[in-house]
Amino acid sequence: MPKRSAKLADLAFDIRSVIGALFVVYGLVCLVWGLVSFPPEAAEKTGGVNLNLWAGLGMLVVGAVFVAWVVAKPLTADDPAVREALDDDATSGAADGGDR
Amino acid sequence: MTAVTASVTTSVPTSVLAAGTTGATRIDAGAGDYVLVALYFVVVLGIGLLARRRISSSLDFLLSGRSLPAWVTGLAFVSANLGAIELLGQAANGAQFGEQAFHYYWIGAIPAMVFLALVMMPFYYGSKVRSVPEFLGRRFDAKTQRLQGLLFALASVLLAGVNLYAMAIVVNALLGLPTWLAIVLAGVIVLAYTFLGGLSAAIYNEVLQFFVIVATMVPLTLIGLHRVGGWGGLVEQLTDQGSGSMLQAFPASDLTGIMNSAGSTIGVVLGLGFVTSFGYWTTNFTEVQRAFSARSASAAQRTPLIAAFPKVLIALVIIIPGMVAAVLVPGISALKTGGDSGGATYNDAVPLLLDELLPNGFLGVALAGLLAAFMAGMAANVSSFNTVVTYDLWQDWVRPGRDDAHYLRVGRAVTVIGTALAIGTAFIAAGFTNIMDYIQTLFSFFNVPLFAVFVLGLFWKRMTGSAGFWGLVSGTLGAVVVFVLNQTGTIALSGQGSSFLGGGVATVVAVLVGWLVSQGGTPKPEAELRGLVWSLTPAAERAVPREPGVLRSPVVLSVLVLGMAAAGYVLFAVI
């Protein structure tokens, strides 16, 4: 596998990106949901709080924090997990990593 | 789920069954909610696919190549424990016992997790073993390792089946799918991501699941408290209801069934705090495996400690919603006051509360979180099943000496077999009227004798290899005999009392037989026990290399987390 795409895959595989992306999407969906619709049934359930709006906002913030974390401190070559992945690519084709 | 839940709770999931068959808790989810749930499953399977390209050896597949950072393994550690029965069962305990349920966390789990980190992890990680049975193989002999491998494989498959069944029951109750379809579907999804990505995928998903579950439970707790008029309102309504004892953590007589205050407190501290929890947390490979996959000894040692922090806090967002359900959900409230509950039981607290409190939209997120919790426990059981079967049974016993690619293939095949077996045992579990008794019994068979043998072998260098084997055999048989005697009515104890007695008998028998057998044999040479027995391991070797930073010191972390647990009690004593 070419090095560049390997790096991209590692970036995507960084669990922080996955958590960040999921929470941003969930946050946006709930936020918009809360903005466009707050029916009386919903208000009755939550005791008057627009839960979609606030929970959406909260999840958006959490998601944004994770994304910011990835951007501010990306996986670098110093990280053992990445170094290992890059080593694998360097010796590409070595199917068996053996005991590390 | 925790053994703690399993062995002391009287109340848990029988009734989940009832909910499933009657559809009493059918939740009114809309199309938008399903889209949010579907999105979660796409992400879960995507992680499996991404993890796949990183898998190049059996070590990668089974132990994540020992490359994960401590915060990931730490969250996976706590998340592996945050499965279906944990979430439903502890919320049920919250609804039934109120603040007394905090003991499961603050006295039960936390000290045991600290013990695991400070005392046990250096041995586990330092000996470079890949599984708990392998540790037994080194300390005792090959037959002890094989026996424990078989016992563990059996226990994992049975527990995976229980998790799968509990999940299917709730899927059925929430979404209306037939139980058998829900069981198979859930099994296939867990299989897909474990098969594709091995332990890395399972662990990464557990971390993701952790955040989604927290994102569900925190708003649920806050909205619940808002609806009852804050903490003050909750206290007032519980008191009015005549459930005042739910507001006092000690002496926990409701929980232990012991009326004498001092006796009940001792029961909580020793029974729950020491015997059950230490046994569960320090030898349960499903948990411990998460720490094995850490990238350094120091990260492995921090894993249970990092897990302990969320464990302290998660109690709040599981127990408090249970308490809210006791006043807010008509069916649960009726259980308190003796009215007509309409078939609801404490186990239905979480599904009923979702229905009571959450509007469409966020309900979708909550359902994703709930399903995530159900899959976490099952995936944890399956991934540790395949590690033990591949390494301890296949590689060390049946087919030694093949190349690594062979074991990687075996690991994948075993994942499929394990899931298929779990689907089978889910149908067995469906045949039991009281699932919790079933689980309690399993723990007295599988965890307690192991812990007894393990601790004896760790601290007593004269214990021989055969003593380990016979201790394990006799301890397990002891628990089985108690179970059978109780089933046939020779001794009449409630489910809880029976598994406590079974655990006690197993401990005594295992230690006694271990001691007796050791008298007749020669201990292993001390040189071979270095790193495996406390007194024969030089302090320097036991010491885990320190990483810089105060917050990376295991002792500092331990003190902090124990302090937080104590602060929890103080907080609830004053408010």
XYZ file of C-alpha atoms in Angstrom:
675
model
C 0.000 0.000 0.000
C 1.410 3.450 -0.913
C 2.581 5.473 2.032
C 0.225 8.403 1.471
C -2.961 6.392 1.535
C -1.629 4.498 4.541
C -1.321 7.779 6.393
C -4.833 8.769 5.427
C -6.160 5.450 6.634
C -4.340 5.909 9.926
C -5.821 9.362 10.318
C -9.299 8.023 9.698
C -8.583 5.145 12.022
C -7.625 7.483 14.824
C -10.509 6.793 17.176
C -10.680 10.472 18.077
C -11.682 11.332 14.498
C -14.412 8.711 14.552
C -15.848 9.903 17.860
C -15.579 13.531 16.748
C -17.312 12.897 13.417
C -20.147 10.859 14.945
C -20.828 13.451 17.630
C -20.711 16.373 15.191
C -23.264 14.634 12.966
C -25.482 13.587 15.889
C -25.168 17.071 17.362
C -26.132 18.798 14.118
C -29.091 16.493 13.476
C -30.497 16.994 16.990
C -29.770 20.725 16.979
C -31.578 21.279 13.679
C -34.377 18.972 14.839
C -34.799 21.062 17.969
C -34.747 24.309 15.992
C -37.403 23.313 13.465
C -39.655 21.260 15.682
C -40.576 21.326 19.339
C -44.057 19.821 19.535
C -46.115 19.900 22.743
C -45.698 16.114 23.174
C -41.944 16.601 23.342
C -42.281 19.462 25.809
C -44.540 17.349 27.976
C -41.968 14.551 28.105
C -39.029 16.746 28.992
C -40.811 19.137 31.344
C -40.571 22.040 28.889
C -36.896 21.724 27.970
C -36.105 21.592 24.256
C -33.939 18.518 24.720
C -33.038 18.075 21.047
C -31.714 21.617 20.932
C -29.627 21.411 24.093
C -28.429 17.842 23.760
C -27.616 18.600 20.107
C -25.592 21.603 21.160
C -23.800 19.550 23.819
C -22.924 16.745 21.430
C -21.759 19.271 18.831
C -19.386 20.810 21.379
C -18.038 17.392 22.428
C -17.582 16.414 18.773
C -15.820 19.702 18.039
C -13.458 19.171 20.985
C -12.441 15.769 19.613
C -11.930 17.176 16.112
C -9.875 20.044 17.554
C -7.806 17.516 19.517
C -7.016 15.545 16.358
C -6.102 18.727 14.471
C -4.008 20.157 17.290
C -2.233 16.900 18.145
C -2.371 14.622 15.129
C -0.838 11.179 15.281
C 2.830 11.766 14.552
C 5.700 9.529 13.657
C 6.638 9.596 17.363
C 3.522 7.677 18.180
C 4.369 3.976 18.478
C 1.147 2.943 16.742
C 1.939 5.100 13.738
C 5.593 4.174 13.659
C 4.554 0.576 13.575
C 2.093 1.157 10.740
C 4.744 3.064 8.757
C 7.296 0.324 9.370
C 4.828 -2.187 8.022
C 4.451 -0.125 4.877
C 8.191 0.322 4.500
C 8.661 -3.420 4.488
C 5.505 -3.701 2.421
C 4.316 -7.168 1.740
C 5.591 -8.523 5.014
C 2.433 -10.341 5.887
C 3.641 -11.549 9.212
C 4.537 -8.990 11.841
C 5.579 -11.741 14.210
C 5.964 -11.111 17.894
C 6.459 -7.482 18.592
C -21.898 -6.699 33.352
C -20.186 -7.138 36.629
C -19.933 -10.183 38.754
C -20.937 -7.876 41.487
C -24.276 -7.363 39.886
C -24.423 -11.005 39.186
C -23.746 -12.332 42.578
C -25.587 -10.046 44.888
C -28.584 -8.806 43.016
C -31.773 -10.629 43.512
C -33.812 -8.612 41.151
C -32.322 -8.431 37.740
C -33.428 -9.567 34.313
C -36.125 -12.114 34.813
C -38.499 -9.433 33.933
C -36.704 -8.267 30.865
C -38.178 -11.439 29.518
C -41.660 -10.438 30.381
C -41.146 -7.109 28.681
C -40.020 -8.887 25.559
C -42.874 -11.252 25.300
C -45.627 -8.814 26.127
C -44.153 -5.822 24.320
C -45.127 -3.741 27.340
C -42.252 -1.371 26.793
C -42.666 -0.841 23.052
C -41.120 2.504 22.315
C -42.644 4.819 19.792
C -39.605 5.558 17.636
C -39.981 7.508 14.392
C -38.183 7.314 11.058
C -35.671 9.970 12.125
C -34.737 7.926 15.199
C -34.051 4.887 13.027
C -31.797 6.948 10.769
C -29.679 7.932 13.777
C -29.502 4.298 14.911
C -28.591 3.156 11.381
C -25.834 5.763 11.204
C -24.296 4.290 14.327
C -24.211 0.816 12.828
C -22.589 2.118 9.651
C -19.824 3.670 11.750
C -19.373 0.478 13.784
C -18.962 -1.660 10.664
C -16.737 1.004 9.093
C -14.324 0.709 12.024
C -14.115 -3.028 11.395
C -13.261 -2.412 7.737
C -10.640 0.210 8.545
C -9.078 -1.949 11.231
C -8.770 -4.793 8.751
C -5.914 -3.295 6.772
C -3.835 -2.970 9.926
C -4.098 -6.627 10.832
C -0.960 -8.418 9.803
C -0.333 -11.012 12.494
C -2.251 -13.093 14.975
C -0.918 -10.861 17.744
C -2.507 -7.879 15.989
C -5.790 -9.685 15.637
C -5.950 -11.026 19.151
C -4.132 -8.485 21.286
C -4.093 -5.431 19.019
C -0.337 -5.826 18.595
C 0.083 -4.365 22.098
C 0.057 -0.888 20.603
C -2.884 0.981 22.071
C -2.501 4.094 24.246
C -3.590 3.865 27.880
C -6.638 6.111 27.549
C -8.043 3.911 24.791
C -7.465 0.647 26.663
C -8.725 2.285 29.875
C -12.021 3.322 28.344
C -12.326 -0.037 26.608
C -11.745 -1.664 29.991
C -14.674 0.123 31.592
C -16.778 -0.170 28.464
C -16.306 -3.932 28.210
C -18.020 -3.953 31.566
C -20.778 -1.529 30.559
C -22.872 -4.116 28.763
C -26.557 -4.801 28.574
C -26.992 -6.398 31.954
C -24.839 -3.802 33.696
C -26.907 -0.932 32.354
C -30.310 -2.531 32.882
C -29.333 -4.300 36.090
C -27.711 -1.370 37.856
C -30.509 1.016 36.899
C -32.857 -1.646 38.276
C -30.800 -1.669 41.478
C -31.046 2.127 41.569
C -34.818 1.894 41.260
C -35.051 -0.805 43.912
C -32.298 0.050 46.413
C -31.557 3.718 45.651
C -28.290 4.973 47.064
C -27.411 1.518 48.421
C -26.692 0.553 44.817
C -23.673 2.887 44.840
C -21.871 0.164 46.810
C -21.551 -1.883 43.630
C -19.336 0.848 42.273
C -17.626 2.647 45.124
C -16.942 -0.277 47.458
C -17.235 -3.068 44.933
C -15.441 -2.069 41.764
C -13.030 0.746 42.626
C -10.804 -0.868 45.318
C -10.612 -4.036 43.211
C -9.548 -2.058 40.159
C -6.842 -0.338 42.226
C -5.657 -3.742 43.487
C -5.534 -5.041 39.929
C -3.429 -2.092 38.804
C -0.999 -1.954 41.704
C -0.537 -5.621 42.571
C -1.592 -7.787 39.649
C -0.761 -5.895 36.456
C 3.024 -5.919 36.971
C 2.875 -9.721 37.061
C 0.504 -10.067 34.166
C 2.201 -7.686 31.800
C 5.743 -8.369 32.954
C 5.417 -12.099 32.358
C 4.459 -11.336 28.719
C 1.606 -13.792 28.854
C -1.214 -13.313 26.388
C -3.974 -14.663 28.584
C -4.833 -15.578 32.156
C -4.694 -19.335 31.394
C -1.200 -18.863 29.980
C -0.181 -17.269 33.280
C -1.500 -20.363 35.080
C 0.455 -22.521 32.622
C 3.666 -20.752 33.600
C 2.984 -20.748 37.307
C 1.596 -24.284 37.533
C 1.639 -26.616 34.554
C 0.182 -27.243 31.114
C -2.807 -29.190 32.399
C -3.869 -26.305 34.644
C -3.634 -23.954 31.668
C -5.694 -26.251 29.460
C -8.333 -26.804 32.114
C -8.668 -23.075 32.714
C -8.733 -22.464 28.949
C -11.638 -24.869 28.585
C -13.488 -23.474 31.599
C -13.016 -19.940 30.379
C -14.114 -20.743 26.834
C -17.247 -22.354 28.212
C -17.986 -19.435 30.522
C -17.439 -16.869 27.733
C -19.783 -18.566 25.345
C -22.469 -18.946 27.992
C -22.168 -15.303 29.023
C -22.058 -14.069 25.421
C -25.315 -15.939 24.949
C -26.876 -14.228 27.955
C -25.782 -10.800 26.695
C -27.078 -11.597 23.248
C -30.388 -12.765 24.622
C -30.832 -9.757 26.896
C -30.071 -7.517 23.933
C -32.485 -9.343 21.677
C -35.203 -9.047 24.300
C -34.794 -5.305 24.415
C -34.527 -4.952 20.640
C -37.733 -6.894 20.495
C -39.380 -4.684 23.094
C -38.184 -1.467 21.511
C -38.419 -2.147 17.826
C -40.805 -5.062 17.604
C -38.458 -7.493 15.850
C -39.140 -11.134 16.743
C -36.723 -12.380 19.405
C -35.082 -15.027 17.216
C -34.456 -12.515 14.434
C -33.073 -9.982 16.916
C -30.707 -12.629 18.348
C -29.388 -13.634 14.939
C -29.141 -10.056 13.670
C -27.274 -8.872 16.764
C -24.935 -11.867 16.519
C -24.195 -11.174 12.858
C -23.352 -7.507 13.483
C -21.008 -8.295 16.368
C -19.441 -11.048 14.268
C -18.957 -8.725 11.311
C -16.897 -6.195 13.148
C -14.972 -8.610 15.345
C -14.205 -10.804 12.325
C -13.030 -7.925 10.192
C -11.000 -6.048 12.727
C -10.242 -8.438 15.586
C -9.634 -6.974 18.990
C -8.664 -3.526 17.674
C -12.086 -3.110 16.115
C -13.809 -4.458 19.218
C -11.813 -2.126 21.442
C -12.246 0.938 19.241
C -15.952 0.284 19.103
C -16.080 -0.091 22.859
C -14.520 3.342 23.242
C -17.053 4.804 20.835
C -19.850 2.973 22.631
C -18.683 4.416 25.910
C -19.130 7.970 24.674
C -22.508 7.280 23.094
C -23.773 5.620 26.275
C -22.597 8.546 28.384
C -24.148 10.984 25.886
C -27.426 9.131 26.404
C -27.363 8.714 30.162
C -26.261 12.239 31.135
C -29.213 14.062 29.478
C -31.537 11.289 30.683
C -30.384 11.926 34.271
C -30.668 15.698 33.955
C -34.115 15.663 32.342
C -35.267 13.105 34.890
C -34.120 15.286 37.779
C -35.723 18.315 36.103
C -39.038 16.493 35.849
C -39.087 15.515 39.537
C -38.095 19.001 40.686
C -34.362 18.536 41.177
C -32.578 16.410 43.766
C -34.660 17.982 46.542
C -37.841 17.028 44.701
C -36.599 13.466 44.259
C -35.762 13.141 47.955
C -39.155 14.545 48.934
C -41.117 12.286 46.598
C -39.189 9.160 47.591
C -39.764 9.968 51.260
C -43.475 10.572 50.664
C -43.625 7.257 48.849
C -42.258 5.491 51.935
C -38.976 4.668 50.219
C -36.833 6.664 52.636
C -34.307 3.843 53.040
C -33.349 4.356 49.377
C -31.753 7.603 50.480
C -29.329 6.009 52.930
C -26.296 4.200 51.573
C -25.582 2.420 54.881
C -26.276 -0.070 56.378
C -27.788 -1.297 53.125
C -30.081 -3.829 54.741
C -32.383 -3.828 51.707
C -29.449 -4.800 49.540
C -27.894 -7.510 51.682
C -31.010 -8.842 53.288
C -29.198 -8.685 56.646
C -31.280 -6.773 59.186
C -28.534 -6.211 61.754
C -26.843 -2.874 60.875
C -23.312 -3.875 61.756
C -23.702 -7.257 60.084
C -25.054 -5.697 56.934
C -22.222 -3.161 56.734
C -19.648 -5.904 57.214
C -21.446 -7.938 54.561
C -21.184 -5.087 52.074
C -17.551 -4.308 52.802
C -16.242 -7.874 52.918
C -18.634 -9.749 50.667
C -19.137 -7.214 47.935
C -15.996 -5.187 48.458
C -13.488 -7.944 48.807
C -14.414 -11.473 47.800
C -16.708 -10.967 44.822
C -15.187 -7.858 43.327
C -11.548 -8.809 43.711
C -12.267 -12.187 42.188
C -14.111 -10.680 39.282
C -11.908 -7.736 38.401
C -8.517 -9.386 38.798
C -9.057 -12.654 36.975
C -11.763 -11.928 34.463
C -9.857 -12.124 31.242
C -12.527 -10.246 29.336
C -11.532 -7.177 31.347
C -7.860 -7.893 31.840
C -7.306 -8.509 28.125
C -7.969 -4.813 27.547
C -4.943 -3.974 29.651
C -2.777 -6.616 27.921
C -3.211 -4.778 24.657
C -1.680 -1.584 26.062
C 1.564 -0.495 24.450
C 3.816 -0.505 27.534
C 3.926 -1.936 31.032
C 3.214 1.480 32.399
C 0.208 1.972 30.101
C -1.042 -1.500 31.050
C -0.823 -0.633 34.722
C -2.659 2.641 34.234
C -5.431 0.975 32.238
C -7.564 -0.193 35.194
C -6.925 3.114 36.972
C -7.999 5.191 33.994
C -11.046 2.950 33.807
C -11.794 3.542 37.488
C -12.437 7.278 37.033
C -15.362 6.903 34.625
C -16.503 3.947 36.740
C -16.867 6.223 39.789
C -18.871 8.776 37.835
C -20.939 6.459 35.700
C -22.626 5.287 38.887
C -24.313 8.679 39.061
C -25.896 8.516 35.609
C -27.081 4.925 36.029
C -28.289 4.802 39.648
C -29.930 8.241 39.763
C -32.092 7.584 36.664
C -33.153 4.361 38.367
C -34.199 6.364 41.431
C -36.047 8.840 39.204
C -37.873 5.955 37.564
C -39.038 4.865 41.018
C -41.157 8.002 41.301
C -41.750 9.005 37.678
C -42.586 5.777 35.879
C -46.049 4.630 36.989
C -45.255 0.912 36.687
C -42.045 1.161 38.750
C -43.645 3.454 41.301
C -46.433 0.911 41.710
C -43.815 -1.707 42.650
C -42.811 0.578 45.513
C -46.267 1.283 46.804
C -47.756 -2.144 46.129
C -50.073 -0.985 43.345
C -50.639 -2.582 39.948
C -47.391 -2.345 37.996
C -48.965 -3.580 34.772
C -46.289 -6.254 34.360
C -43.366 -3.811 34.694
C -40.423 -4.757 36.884
C -37.333 -2.915 38.070
C -35.426 -4.246 35.076
C -37.590 -2.223 32.776
C -36.520 1.045 34.428
C -34.263 2.211 31.576
C -36.511 1.369 28.596
C -39.543 2.817 30.402
C -37.642 5.953 31.327
C -36.510 6.483 27.714
C -40.118 6.293 26.676
C -41.235 8.601 29.488
C -38.613 11.324 29.045
C -37.115 11.468 25.587
C -38.635 13.167 22.523
C -38.118 11.807 18.999
C -34.725 12.826 17.719
C -32.685 12.396 20.839
C -34.542 9.133 21.325
C -32.663 7.868 18.254
C -29.329 8.702 19.887
C -30.461 6.985 23.085
C -31.513 3.833 21.226
C -28.139 3.763 19.474
C -26.496 4.099 22.912
C -28.591 1.315 24.370
C -27.879 -1.035 21.469
C -24.212 -0.070 21.738
C -24.205 -1.132 25.375
C -25.727 -4.458 24.460
C -23.132 -5.144 21.824
C -20.201 -4.135 24.040
C -20.651 -7.006 26.474
C -21.198 -9.574 23.756
C -18.226 -8.404 21.676
C -16.020 -8.456 24.769
C -16.964 -12.075 25.459
C -16.424 -13.147 21.857
C -13.033 -11.479 21.485
C -11.646 -12.953 24.689
C -13.117 -16.346 23.749
C -11.172 -16.353 20.521
C -7.915 -15.306 22.198
C -8.106 -18.108 24.736
C -9.186 -20.749 22.258
C -6.543 -19.785 19.687
C -3.591 -19.363 22.020
C -4.262 -21.577 25.001
C -6.123 -24.440 23.430
C -5.091 -24.507 19.775
C -1.530 -23.172 19.725
C -0.311 -24.551 23.055
C -2.113 -27.843 22.928
C -3.830 -29.080 19.779
C -1.610 -27.751 16.977
C 1.626 -26.268 18.294
C 4.427 -25.014 16.112
C 2.588 -23.745 13.039
C 3.366 -20.426 11.380
C 1.629 -17.298 12.537
C -0.597 -17.054 9.445
C -2.120 -20.363 10.526
C -3.066 -18.987 13.938
C -4.462 -15.828 12.385
C -6.744 -17.981 10.229
C -7.685 -20.047 13.270
C -8.418 -16.853 15.230
C -10.840 -15.731 12.516
C -12.504 -19.134 12.308
C -12.875 -19.277 16.088
C -14.617 -15.895 16.036
C -17.258 -17.320 13.725
C -17.614 -20.463 15.808
C -17.800 -18.461 19.045
C -20.566 -16.259 17.695
C -22.492 -19.238 16.386
C -22.187 -20.919 19.788
C -23.312 -17.714 21.502
C -26.390 -17.595 19.292
C -27.024 -21.168 20.426
C -26.518 -20.409 24.119
C -28.766 -17.338 23.742
C -31.562 -19.773 22.974
C -30.546 -21.861 26.014
C -30.657 -18.715 28.162
C -34.120 -18.052 26.749
C -35.215 -21.290 28.415
C -34.326 -20.065 31.912
C -36.998 -18.299 33.898
C -34.477 -16.386 35.992
C -31.447 -15.291 34.013
C -29.757 -13.658 36.982
C -29.678 -16.860 39.008
C -28.136 -18.514 35.970
C -25.409 -15.865 35.762
C -24.757 -15.884 39.508
C -24.252 -19.595 39.366
C -21.873 -19.316 36.416
C -19.723 -16.877 38.367
C -19.528 -19.135 41.390
C -18.412 -21.965 39.068
C -15.898 -20.076 36.996
C -14.526 -17.023 38.781
C -14.281 -17.873 42.436
C -12.172 -21.085 42.268
C -9.849 -19.416 39.768
C -9.255 -16.457 42.044
C -8.558 -18.717 45.034
C -5.998 -20.800 43.124
C -4.503 -17.732 41.537
C -3.910 -15.843 44.770
C -2.565 -18.909 46.559
C -0.121 -19.538 43.716
C 0.934 -15.917 43.591
C 1.855 -15.635 47.249
C 2.846 -19.201 48.200
C 5.924 -20.410 46.375
C 5.652 -24.006 47.584
C 2.387 -24.635 45.774
C 3.042 -27.304 43.151
C 1.846 -27.516 39.548
C -0.570 -30.340 40.260
C -1.923 -28.436 43.251
C -3.074 -25.701 40.881
C -4.875 -28.197 38.694
C -6.568 -30.099 41.505
C -7.416 -26.911 43.378
C -9.219 -25.643 40.304
C -10.995 -28.946 39.674
C -12.141 -29.391 43.264
C -13.128 -25.749 43.739
C -15.280 -25.808 40.622
C -16.812 -29.138 41.616
C -17.493 -27.728 45.091
C -19.523 -24.884 43.594
C -21.319 -27.311 41.276
C -22.194 -29.610 44.198
C -23.691 -26.710 46.154
C -25.708 -25.753 43.076
C -27.000 -29.305 42.605
C -27.823 -29.733 46.312
C -29.753 -26.483 46.159
C -31.579 -27.491 42.987
C -32.626 -30.795 44.487
C -33.790 -29.060 47.643
C -31.268 -30.674 49.989
C -30.256 -27.190 51.092
C -32.841 -24.503 50.650
C -31.411 -21.083 49.899
C -32.503 -18.246 47.657
C -30.592 -17.871 44.372
C -28.337 -15.267 45.912
C -27.630 -17.224 49.087
C -26.861 -20.336 47.076
C -24.229 -18.732 44.880
C -22.679 -17.024 47.920
C -22.433 -20.380 49.656
C -21.174 -21.955 46.425
C -18.471 -19.307 46.181
C -17.498 -19.801 49.819
C -17.297 -23.568 49.474
C -15.316 -23.245 46.238
C -12.755 -20.981 47.931
C -12.277 -23.200 50.970
C -12.102 -26.416 48.945
C -9.708 -24.978 46.341
C -7.316 -23.662 48.995
C -7.507 -26.830 51.090
C -6.957 -29.192 48.171
C -4.193 -26.958 46.812
C -2.447 -27.136 50.165
C -2.928 -30.896 50.571
C -1.684 -31.761 47.082
C 1.333 -29.493 47.562
C 2.364 -31.570 50.597
C 2.845 -34.629 48.393
C 4.886 -33.056 45.600
C 7.973 -31.034 44.859
C 7.479 -27.337 44.178
C 8.776 -25.961 40.881
C 12.390 -24.735 41.080
C 12.509 -21.167 42.342
C 14.336 -19.984 39.226
C 11.301 -20.923 37.097
C 8.942 -19.003 39.349
C 10.754 -15.725 39.085
C 8.283 -13.124 37.861
C 5.343 -15.386 38.744
C 5.454 -15.502 42.545
C 5.527 -12.378 44.648
C 8.354 -13.303 47.039
C 10.591 -14.649 44.254
C 10.319 -11.565 42.103
C 12.878 -8.913 42.976
C 11.277 -5.566 43.754
C 13.217 -4.010 40.902
C 11.662 -6.437 38.448
C 8.208 -5.913 39.894
C 8.528 -2.170 39.506
C 6.885 -0.863 36.378
C 9.003 1.775 34.626
C 7.625 5.181 35.499
C 6.625 7.605 32.825
C 7.129 11.295 33.560
C 4.205 13.315 34.889
C 2.403 13.234 38.220
C -0.856 12.124 36.597
C 0.889 9.098 35.145
C 1.916 7.829 38.561
C -0.218 4.794 39.464
C -0.112 5.646 43.167
C -1.314 9.202 42.595
C -4.091 7.941 40.331
C -5.095 5.305 42.906
C -5.299 7.804 45.735
C -7.298 10.194 43.574
C -9.827 7.618 42.476
C -10.280 6.146 45.960
C -10.743 9.701 47.215
C -13.399 10.317 44.588
C -15.297 7.180 45.613
C -15.164 8.266 49.272
C -16.242 11.773 48.281
C -19.253 10.252 46.552
C -20.432 8.807 49.865
C -19.800 12.079 51.683
C -21.704 13.997 49.007
C -24.779 11.801 49.304
C -24.582 11.819 53.091
C -24.799 15.612 53.229
C -27.322 16.391 50.465
